[in-house]
Amino acid sequence: MAWRSAKLSTVAQLVKRLEPVAPTKEYRQIGVRLWGAGAYERETISGAETKYANFTQLKKNDIIVNKIWARNGSVSVVSEDLDGCYGSPEFPVYEIDQTALVPRYFYWFTKTRMLWDQCDLLSRGTSGQNRLKPERFLEIVIPLPLLDEQRAIVQRLEQASLAMQQVRALSKTAVKESHDLVFSLHSELSSPEPIRFGELAQLDERQVAVEADEEFPQIGIRSFGNGLFFKEPVKGTATAYKKFNQVYEGALIVSQPKGWEGAIAVASSEHDGWFVSPEYRTFRCDEDRLDHQYLSALIVTPWFQQELSKMTKGQGARRERLRPEMLTALELRMPSLDHQRVALGIIQKVRQAAAAIKSRTQEADTLIPAMLHEVFERQPDATHASQSASSTKVVRLPKSQTTTIDTSFKEAVLVGAIVKAFQEDGGQPIGNFRLQKAVYFARRHMGETALDKDYLRKAAGPYNPSMRYSGGIKIATDKKWIKRAVGNFGEGNTLGSVTAELDEWIERYQFATTAAWVRDRFKFKSNDIWEISATIDYATLALNRQNSPPTPAAILAYIEADDEWRSKIEKLNLSDATIQNAMVDLETLFADARR
């Protein structure tokens, strides 16, 4: 049975429990986070510390709205521990009719784009301030099942939320234990006499002159040992630097401004050839004394991070830079190269287990958004639906498609179609990694199986940042069909300014259905799931072409034999069991596409 939808005004009312502010009284203040992240208790203040003449006292199960930031999802329901807090006039309050609406059901609804988009629309005015008028919030339309079903939905969501918290806690524990093991092995195997770090690694910088007409793809370093990340390319005309340092595999990269807070990492093969500014210093390990993979495991431990912090003085922006001579002067006890490699064998197994838990955590992180989508974005009963209510579009697939992407231009149209599909669904940019994998599955959905297609192999393989600067992605960007943008979940690709032309080409090539299929099947899956699926699918195609049965063992052997793909085994925690599960998922996926 389809649900009806109803305006909030039918199940809640605006209340004004105004209390004159007394200068000598203390008031527990409340705040509301953006994007449905909940209400929280702010600092307690005295009445003498506020400019407001009145406060509103809040009760458990009240709806509270930040009228300035409602358009960004600053809406929540007051929990028991916030009962009795006070809000300023900037926070209108609504009392729920609990005979029709379960408060926790509405709490979960505050985490949906369906609510955020309506708040954004209702906040728009002529003043340019985009504040939400309290009365207008009651025009919000919500899906409204019967009370028993609301309670059942709340129970499912809260059980899932508890499970996610447990998975996150397990992941955090696994990371800590991994770091503890590294430090324990390091301490146990190290020689008694300390050695200067400069005897183990030397400053080795590949400086490349900046040419005005060239682009230099950049790498950044996250603080606290959280690794490297890819950044936007810098044009030669857009930088004051005369030279960049080129990264190479095994290089220890140190941020001078942020080295004291753990902005240090070892480059892998995927970073080879990229660039960093002169503020990032690169060191080469002495291969006879220091294994760069061992160093990579060591530098992320809290112990090593603390050693970095000790080297510099000052606070905040005035903190001293971590200069190369400071790092090379660091004295530490170190295992022999043989002992490093023995330890590394143990460390890698533990890190594989931690990575598997992390992968499960990432997968679990998609659970709540997927459940919210399923619960709240179903089609409401047409006899009750308001024009303001959001509805779910159902995509019906043709029985078969055999379109081949035989030119870079067609590939660019497909890229644009995918970005458009994701934009229409949630309004958020799609990141480069997900776009790369989305193009792979779009082409597979259209029946493409030719293994000599270079793009298919690259798209199924490890993340290939260079694809942003060539082929379909570059063409779509150059034609202004897509552009770079920053959303709630980071940087990615969104629709550009020339959408009418893109729409014509999407229609000509009939790519809209395929793009929607990819979006609807993959939007709530983690990056690792996308990559596992693409990897196993491509390996299966390759084995079939060789007339070899694509068993899990054969697929694992195929991946292990490929120099470029071998690292996927550890990264994705691939085993016969995970490959078998992926094969079942792929069979279901493509069977669905054929119906």
XYZ file of C-alpha atoms in Angstrom:
595
model
C 0.000 0.000 0.000
C 1.358 3.410 -1.008
C 1.758 6.060 1.628
C -0.060 9.330 1.711
C 1.867 12.553 2.041
C 0.817 15.462 4.221
C 1.847 18.979 5.059
C 3.602 19.384 8.370
C 0.877 21.829 9.434
C -1.510 18.872 9.777
C 0.668 17.146 12.394
C 2.610 19.964 14.118
C 2.117 23.554 15.201
C 4.356 26.544 15.818
C 4.671 27.281 19.540
C 5.963 30.335 21.373
C 7.003 29.535 24.918
C 8.669 32.902 25.323
C 10.424 33.527 28.593
C 11.794 36.999 29.427
C 15.549 36.852 29.876
C 16.673 37.484 33.466
C 20.198 38.957 33.701
C 21.212 36.758 36.647
C 19.784 33.453 35.375
C 21.875 30.883 33.522
C 20.571 29.404 30.261
C 21.635 26.152 28.608
C 21.814 27.053 24.938
C 20.936 24.802 22.013
C 22.366 24.650 18.504
C 21.391 22.704 15.381
C 23.980 21.220 13.036
C 23.676 21.321 9.254
C 22.497 18.502 6.978
C 20.377 16.709 9.562
C 23.317 16.049 11.885
C 21.211 16.803 14.965
C 20.817 19.294 17.800
C 23.461 19.769 20.469
C 24.022 21.676 23.699
C 26.118 24.798 23.393
C 27.762 26.728 26.212
C 25.682 27.937 29.156
C 25.391 31.730 29.383
C 23.892 34.215 31.798
C 21.056 36.484 30.761
C 23.443 39.431 30.942
C 25.506 37.928 28.093
C 22.791 37.991 25.426
C 21.219 40.704 23.311
C 17.843 38.903 23.169
C 14.935 39.970 25.387
C 13.266 36.530 25.251
C 14.271 32.887 24.928
C 12.140 29.838 24.098
C 12.402 26.877 26.433
C 12.537 23.574 24.600
C 10.858 20.305 25.478
C 11.675 16.760 24.488
C 10.266 15.899 21.016
C 9.962 19.523 19.869
C 11.016 20.239 16.292
C 13.663 22.966 16.250
C 14.728 24.888 13.147
C 17.533 27.338 12.512
C 15.696 29.758 10.244
C 18.960 31.143 8.829
C 20.428 27.751 7.878
C 17.291 25.658 7.351
C 18.085 25.651 3.635
C 21.194 23.643 4.564
C 19.338 21.080 6.641
C 19.652 22.772 10.055
C 16.539 21.052 11.423
C 16.210 18.494 14.220
C 14.087 17.042 17.010
C 14.907 17.771 20.657
C 16.222 14.711 22.491
C 15.694 13.899 26.160
C 19.130 15.167 27.187
C 18.362 18.566 25.609
C 15.013 18.937 27.366
C 14.972 22.282 29.165
C 17.536 23.995 26.949
C 16.797 27.425 25.514
C 16.797 28.764 21.992
C 16.965 32.323 20.732
C 14.291 33.813 18.431
C 16.441 32.580 15.517
C 15.227 29.052 16.359
C 11.472 28.613 15.809
C 9.983 25.654 17.679
C 7.142 23.318 16.701
C 5.137 20.905 18.834
C 4.310 17.535 17.296
C 0.874 15.930 17.404
C 2.070 12.523 18.542
C -1.246 10.886 17.659
C -0.264 11.336 14.003
C 3.518 11.731 13.863
C 6.211 9.833 15.770
C 8.933 12.366 16.760
C 11.815 10.004 15.992
C 10.314 9.317 12.572
C 10.517 13.032 11.820
C 14.040 13.107 13.279
C 15.141 10.612 10.651
C 13.292 12.580 7.975
C 15.464 15.616 8.840
C 18.410 13.659 7.411
C 16.942 13.479 3.906
C 17.447 15.621 0.865
C 13.673 15.627 0.460
C 13.455 17.888 3.515
C 16.557 19.951 2.713
C 15.379 20.749 -0.804
C 11.972 21.856 0.433
C 13.583 24.082 3.083
C 15.824 25.582 0.433
C 12.844 26.353 -1.792
C 10.789 27.823 1.059
C 13.727 29.955 2.244
C 14.109 31.862 -0.986
C 12.928 35.442 -0.842
C 13.458 38.843 -2.361
C 15.677 40.181 0.421
C 18.609 37.955 -0.516
C 18.910 36.734 3.089
C 17.257 33.373 2.376
C 15.802 33.037 5.863
C 12.973 30.607 6.436
C 9.857 32.239 7.840
C 8.555 30.114 10.742
C 5.045 29.828 9.275
C 6.375 28.605 5.936
C 8.172 25.657 7.512
C 4.728 24.161 8.160
C 4.301 23.865 4.368
C 6.898 21.082 4.332
C 5.405 17.900 2.876
C 6.332 14.586 4.496
C 5.551 10.937 3.678
C 3.143 9.851 6.399
C 2.501 6.138 6.932
C 0.403 4.875 9.824
C 1.838 5.207 13.341
C 2.724 1.524 13.672
C 4.686 1.644 10.437
C 6.419 4.853 11.533
C 7.514 3.106 14.733
C 8.709 0.066 12.788
C 10.744 2.305 10.477
C 12.312 4.077 13.450
C 13.228 0.743 15.017
C 14.936 -0.481 11.834
C 16.852 2.756 11.347
C 18.011 2.918 14.954
C 19.105 -0.711 14.971
C 21.118 -0.010 11.818
C 22.560 3.149 13.381
C 23.668 1.205 16.463
C 25.285 -1.444 14.279
C 27.135 1.272 12.359
C 28.449 2.765 15.598
C 29.740 -0.657 16.602
C 31.445 -1.134 13.226
C 33.085 2.294 13.473
C 34.301 1.517 16.982
C 35.723 -1.795 15.754
C 37.487 -0.020 12.890
C 38.970 2.542 15.263
C 40.180 -0.233 17.554
C 41.693 -2.119 14.616
C 43.649 0.951 13.509
C 44.920 1.544 17.048
C 45.967 -2.071 17.463
C 47.704 -1.972 14.084
C 49.697 1.091 15.187
C 50.462 -0.533 18.544
C 51.776 -3.633 16.786
C 54.049 -1.590 14.516
C 55.495 0.278 17.484
C 55.900 -2.926 19.507
C 57.724 -4.724 16.691
C 59.846 -1.670 16.002
C 60.862 -1.389 19.648
C 61.583 -5.102 19.987
C 63.644 -5.458 16.792
C 65.545 -2.159 16.871
C 69.242 -2.051 17.656
C 70.120 -0.501 21.040
C 72.098 2.395 19.558
C 70.175 5.294 17.977
C 70.940 6.433 14.448
C 70.351 9.747 12.681
C 67.489 9.665 10.198
C 69.789 11.377 7.698
C 71.811 8.147 7.534
C 68.689 6.269 6.430
C 67.162 8.723 3.954
C 68.525 11.697 2.045
C 66.915 14.770 0.541
C 66.350 13.943 -3.148
C 64.243 16.408 -5.111
C 63.400 16.126 -8.807
C 62.849 19.767 -9.613
C 60.917 20.546 -12.784
C 60.813 24.047 -14.241
C 57.325 25.557 -14.417
C 56.357 26.313 -18.022
C 53.568 28.826 -18.599
C 51.682 26.681 -21.133
C 51.722 23.445 -19.093
C 49.548 21.953 -16.358
C 51.006 20.233 -13.316
C 48.703 17.714 -11.538
C 49.217 18.138 -7.807
C 49.351 15.977 -4.698
C 48.582 17.093 -1.151
C 49.239 15.488 2.247
C 46.638 15.058 4.950
C 47.728 15.747 8.503
C 48.063 13.154 11.291
C 49.376 10.418 9.033
C 46.251 10.229 6.886
C 48.069 9.911 3.594
C 48.267 11.578 0.202
C 45.454 12.839 -1.987
C 45.148 14.120 -5.544
C 44.473 17.801 -6.157
C 43.516 20.016 -9.070
C 46.252 20.623 -11.667
C 47.984 23.977 -11.510
C 48.608 25.901 -14.711
C 52.016 27.438 -15.146
C 50.412 30.867 -15.467
C 48.551 30.446 -12.158
C 51.494 29.948 -9.814
C 54.352 32.073 -8.552
C 56.579 29.016 -8.151
C 59.411 28.680 -10.652
C 59.827 24.963 -9.994
C 57.803 22.024 -8.693
C 59.120 18.837 -7.105
C 58.141 15.724 -9.040
C 57.054 12.743 -6.954
C 58.482 9.252 -7.430
C 57.532 5.864 -5.979
C 59.005 5.339 -2.532
C 59.622 9.038 -1.898
C 59.076 10.263 1.650
C 57.132 13.520 1.262
C 57.110 16.024 4.117
C 55.083 19.223 4.336
C 57.271 21.942 5.816
C 54.346 24.036 7.176
C 52.364 21.072 8.529
C 55.003 18.433 9.177
C 54.736 19.054 12.901
C 51.144 17.756 12.827
C 51.921 14.627 10.871
C 51.640 15.797 7.246
C 54.102 13.163 6.072
C 53.641 10.173 3.747
C 55.414 7.740 1.432
C 54.439 7.826 -2.262
C 53.238 4.674 -4.002
C 53.285 3.832 -7.713
C 50.006 5.678 -8.319
C 51.646 8.944 -7.232
C 54.661 8.542 -9.502
C 55.077 11.508 -11.865
C 52.767 13.889 -10.021
C 53.929 17.168 -8.511
C 54.192 18.971 -5.192
C 55.128 22.545 -4.419
C 58.597 23.407 -3.059
C 56.942 23.494 0.386
C 56.866 19.689 0.178
C 60.328 18.151 0.532
C 61.076 14.690 -0.846
C 63.537 12.190 0.621
C 64.821 8.944 -0.891
C 65.323 5.939 1.372
C 68.718 4.255 1.359
C 67.641 0.885 -0.064
C 70.391 -0.928 1.839
C 69.217 0.375 5.216
C 65.551 1.389 5.050
C 62.586 -0.271 3.347
C 60.204 2.483 2.220
C 57.176 0.265 2.934
C 58.388 -0.237 6.495
C 58.860 3.520 6.805
C 55.320 4.041 5.489
C 53.969 1.869 8.312
C 56.165 3.529 10.938
C 55.445 7.199 10.216
C 51.690 6.909 10.809
C 52.075 5.629 14.374
C 51.279 8.025 17.231
C 54.844 7.524 18.489
C 56.430 8.835 15.287
C 53.854 11.629 15.007
C 54.815 12.744 18.506
C 58.495 12.751 17.544
C 57.673 15.104 14.661
C 55.765 17.411 16.972
C 58.710 17.597 19.379
C 61.004 18.927 16.654
C 59.210 22.245 16.254
C 58.214 25.030 18.617
C 55.393 27.539 18.745
C 51.637 27.251 18.313
C 49.103 27.439 15.505
C 50.068 29.643 12.560
C 53.316 30.563 14.336
C 54.432 26.970 14.605
C 57.964 26.445 13.358
C 58.373 24.771 9.968
C 59.729 21.243 9.820
C 62.878 21.839 7.792
C 64.852 18.995 6.136
C 67.834 19.411 8.452
C 65.526 18.994 11.464
C 64.193 15.693 10.144
C 67.596 14.342 9.164
C 68.888 15.184 12.652
C 66.182 13.057 14.293
C 67.752 10.203 16.240
C 65.898 6.920 16.561
C 66.596 3.263 17.126
C 66.111 1.214 13.987
C 65.911 -2.494 13.064
C 68.236 -3.923 10.446
C 66.886 -4.181 6.904
C 66.288 -7.928 7.336
C 64.382 -7.347 10.563
C 62.362 -4.586 8.891
C 61.233 -7.031 6.221
C 60.385 -9.706 8.773
C 58.305 -7.167 10.677
C 56.766 -5.919 7.441
C 55.426 -9.389 6.655
C 53.564 -9.396 9.981
C 52.491 -5.770 9.687
C 51.040 -6.247 6.205
C 48.842 -9.121 7.374
C 47.510 -7.048 10.255
C 47.003 -4.050 7.986
C 45.097 -6.248 5.532
C 42.746 -7.216 8.342
C 42.399 -3.564 9.390
C 41.773 -2.604 5.754
C 39.056 -5.246 5.519
C 37.363 -3.783 8.587
C 37.740 -0.295 7.121
C 36.138 -1.508 3.904
C 33.216 -2.906 5.883
C 32.991 0.427 7.707
C 32.827 2.302 4.415
C 30.162 -0.094 3.219
C 28.257 0.348 6.485
C 28.433 4.119 6.078
C 26.234 3.770 2.995
C 23.606 1.781 4.885
C 21.715 4.637 6.550
C 21.600 6.853 3.410
C 20.362 3.854 1.438
C 17.687 3.081 4.023
C 16.593 6.725 4.191
C 16.311 6.789 0.418
C 14.249 3.617 0.426
C 11.992 4.767 3.259
C 11.281 8.363 2.359
C 11.618 8.624 -1.405
C 9.035 6.086 -2.428
C 6.135 7.286 -4.595
C 3.281 8.634 -2.400
C -0.353 7.809 -3.020
C -1.461 10.037 -5.905
C -4.803 10.769 -4.280
C -3.100 12.397 -1.298
C 0.125 13.746 -2.755
C 0.727 17.446 -2.743
C 2.345 19.149 -5.710
C 5.262 19.952 -3.413
C 5.897 16.319 -2.578
C 8.957 14.647 -4.016
C 8.419 11.501 -6.055
C 10.692 8.696 -7.114
C 11.336 8.201 -10.810
C 11.235 4.570 -11.934
C 13.701 3.719 -14.679
C 12.610 0.904 -16.985
C 15.406 -0.730 -18.944
C 15.159 -1.970 -22.515
C 15.673 -5.691 -22.950
C 19.114 -5.219 -24.440
C 21.502 -2.518 -25.526
C 24.576 -2.911 -27.683
C 25.740 0.678 -28.153
C 29.512 0.895 -28.452
C 31.481 3.947 -27.342
C 33.773 4.159 -30.355
C 34.959 7.765 -30.172
C 36.249 10.087 -27.476
C 33.387 12.432 -28.275
C 30.773 9.758 -27.551
C 32.655 8.970 -24.377
C 32.373 12.656 -23.413
C 28.611 12.547 -23.970
C 28.383 9.466 -21.756
C 30.417 11.243 -19.053
C 28.029 14.198 -19.261
C 24.991 11.908 -19.083
C 26.299 10.243 -15.915
C 27.118 13.549 -14.216
C 23.646 14.810 -15.163
C 21.960 11.685 -13.758
C 23.725 12.003 -10.406
C 23.055 15.743 -10.323
C 19.320 15.208 -10.868
C 19.121 12.685 -8.050
C 20.934 14.395 -5.207
C 22.451 17.597 -6.471
C 25.939 16.574 -5.315
C 29.070 16.441 -7.510
C 30.331 12.981 -8.445
C 34.017 12.433 -7.643
C 36.594 11.387 -10.225
C 36.954 7.846 -8.870
C 33.217 7.177 -8.939
C 32.851 8.797 -12.364
C 35.591 6.565 -13.749
C 33.871 3.440 -12.438
C 30.424 4.716 -13.490
C 31.644 5.051 -17.084
C 32.933 1.474 -16.931
C 29.580 0.077 -15.819
C 27.670 2.255 -18.264
C 29.687 0.815 -21.128
C 29.218 -2.706 -19.804
C 25.493 -2.081 -19.419
C 25.366 -1.190 -23.105
C 26.888 -4.523 -24.004
C 30.529 -3.556 -24.492
C 32.857 -6.500 -23.884
C 35.801 -5.844 -26.215
C 38.927 -6.152 -24.102
C 41.031 -4.182 -26.564
C 39.130 -1.070 -25.485
C 41.820 0.768 -23.546
C 39.284 2.778 -21.585
C 37.530 -0.312 -20.210
C 40.750 -1.655 -18.767
C 41.795 1.720 -17.336
C 38.358 2.346 -15.871
C 38.267 -1.088 -14.229
C 41.805 -0.747 -12.949
C 43.284 1.269 -10.081
C 42.181 4.887 -9.877
C 43.756 6.645 -12.850
C 43.913 10.403 -12.181
C 45.277 11.112 -15.668
C 41.876 10.222 -17.160
C 40.699 13.633 -15.966
C 43.100 15.248 -18.387
C 42.410 13.145 -21.477
C 39.599 11.460 -23.369
C 35.930 11.904 -22.576
C 36.286 13.634 -19.220
C 38.571 16.290 -20.685
C 36.354 16.819 -23.729
C 33.223 17.133 -21.570
C 35.046 19.652 -19.382
C 36.433 21.638 -22.323
C 32.967 21.846 -23.883
C 31.632 23.131 -20.536
C 29.174 20.255 -20.257
C 30.679 19.483 -16.849
C 32.819 21.422 -14.388
C 34.598 20.940 -11.087
C 32.672 21.827 -7.926
C 32.786 21.231 -4.173
C 29.776 19.624 -2.462
C 28.903 18.161 0.926
C 31.195 15.173 0.369
C 34.158 16.906 -1.244
C 35.239 17.877 -4.730
C 33.789 16.355 -7.870
C 32.108 16.929 -11.214
C 28.814 18.717 -11.720
C 26.903 20.089 -14.701
C 28.535 22.958 -16.558
C 27.027 25.951 -18.323
C 26.345 24.401 -21.749
C 23.654 21.906 -20.739
C 21.307 22.382 -23.706
C 23.930 21.112 -26.139
C 24.741 18.191 -23.836
C 21.054 17.254 -23.619
C 20.822 17.112 -27.420
C 23.745 14.715 -27.663
C 22.464 12.554 -24.790
C 19.154 12.262 -26.636
C 20.891 11.463 -29.931
C 22.924 8.623 -28.417
C 20.146 7.504 -26.035
C 22.470 7.512 -23.011
C 19.978 8.770 -20.399
C 18.583 5.349 -19.501
C 22.019 3.806 -19.057
C 23.234 6.722 -16.923
C 20.164 6.434 -14.695
C 20.709 2.667 -14.386
C 24.276 3.173 -13.152
C 23.175 5.869 -10.723
C 20.332 3.847 -9.232
C 22.417 0.673 -8.861
C 25.561 2.219 -7.417
C 24.854 5.560 -5.734
C 24.813 4.139 -2.197
C 27.754 1.767 -2.658
C 31.205 2.575 -1.279
C 34.194 3.262 -3.533
C 35.693 -0.123 -2.648
C 32.519 -1.918 -3.741
C 32.586 -0.043 -7.064
C 36.212 -1.046 -7.610
C 35.761 -4.673 -6.547
C 32.804 -5.059 -8.920
C 34.653 -3.504 -11.879
C 37.807 -5.512 -11.188
C 36.048 -8.875 -10.937
C 33.871 -8.131 -13.962
C 36.825 -7.225 -16.175
C 38.860 -10.235 -15.007
C 35.874 -12.470 -15.795
C 35.691 -11.052 -19.326
C 39.418 -11.620 -19.802
C 39.256 -15.254 -18.647
C 36.217 -15.957 -20.823
C 38.111 -14.607 -23.807
C 40.962 -17.020 -22.983
C 38.399 -19.844 -22.782
C 39.329 -20.274 -19.114
C 36.577 -20.877 -16.536
C 36.293 -17.690 -14.417
C 36.428 -19.351 -11.008
C 37.287 -17.254 -7.929
C 40.737 -18.882 -7.795
C 41.359 -18.154 -11.487
C 40.262 -14.534 -11.084
C 42.549 -14.087 -8.078
C 45.453 -15.571 -10.057
C 44.687 -13.268 -13.007
C 44.825 -10.190 -10.755
C 47.970 -11.383 -8.979
C 49.755 -11.899 -12.310
C 49.126 -8.307 -13.388
C 51.782 -5.868 -12.158
C 49.378 -2.919 -12.250
C 46.506 -4.734 -10.560
C 48.371 -6.838 -7.987
C 48.079 -4.175 -5.282
C 44.282 -4.527 -5.448
C 44.488 -7.820 -3.553
C 45.704 -6.146 -0.379
C 43.841 -2.882 -0.883
C 40.451 -4.542 -1.463
C 41.100 -7.602 0.744
C 40.384 -9.923 -2.187
C 39.985 -13.626 -1.478
C 38.069 -16.534 -2.987
C 35.123 -15.661 -0.739
C 34.966 -11.943 -1.568
C 35.375 -12.703 -5.280
C 32.575 -15.290 -5.155
C 30.287 -12.746 -3.491
C 31.157 -10.145 -6.125
C 30.424 -12.630 -8.928
C 26.976 -13.313 -7.490
C 26.305 -9.571 -7.220
C 27.444 -9.023 -10.817
C 25.256 -11.835 -12.105
C 22.265 -10.239 -10.397
C 23.278 -6.794 -11.637
C 23.483 -7.694 -15.308
C 20.510 -10.066 -15.157
C 18.491 -7.086 -13.927
C 19.813 -4.990 -16.823
C 18.680 -7.599 -19.360
C 15.096 -7.733 -18.107
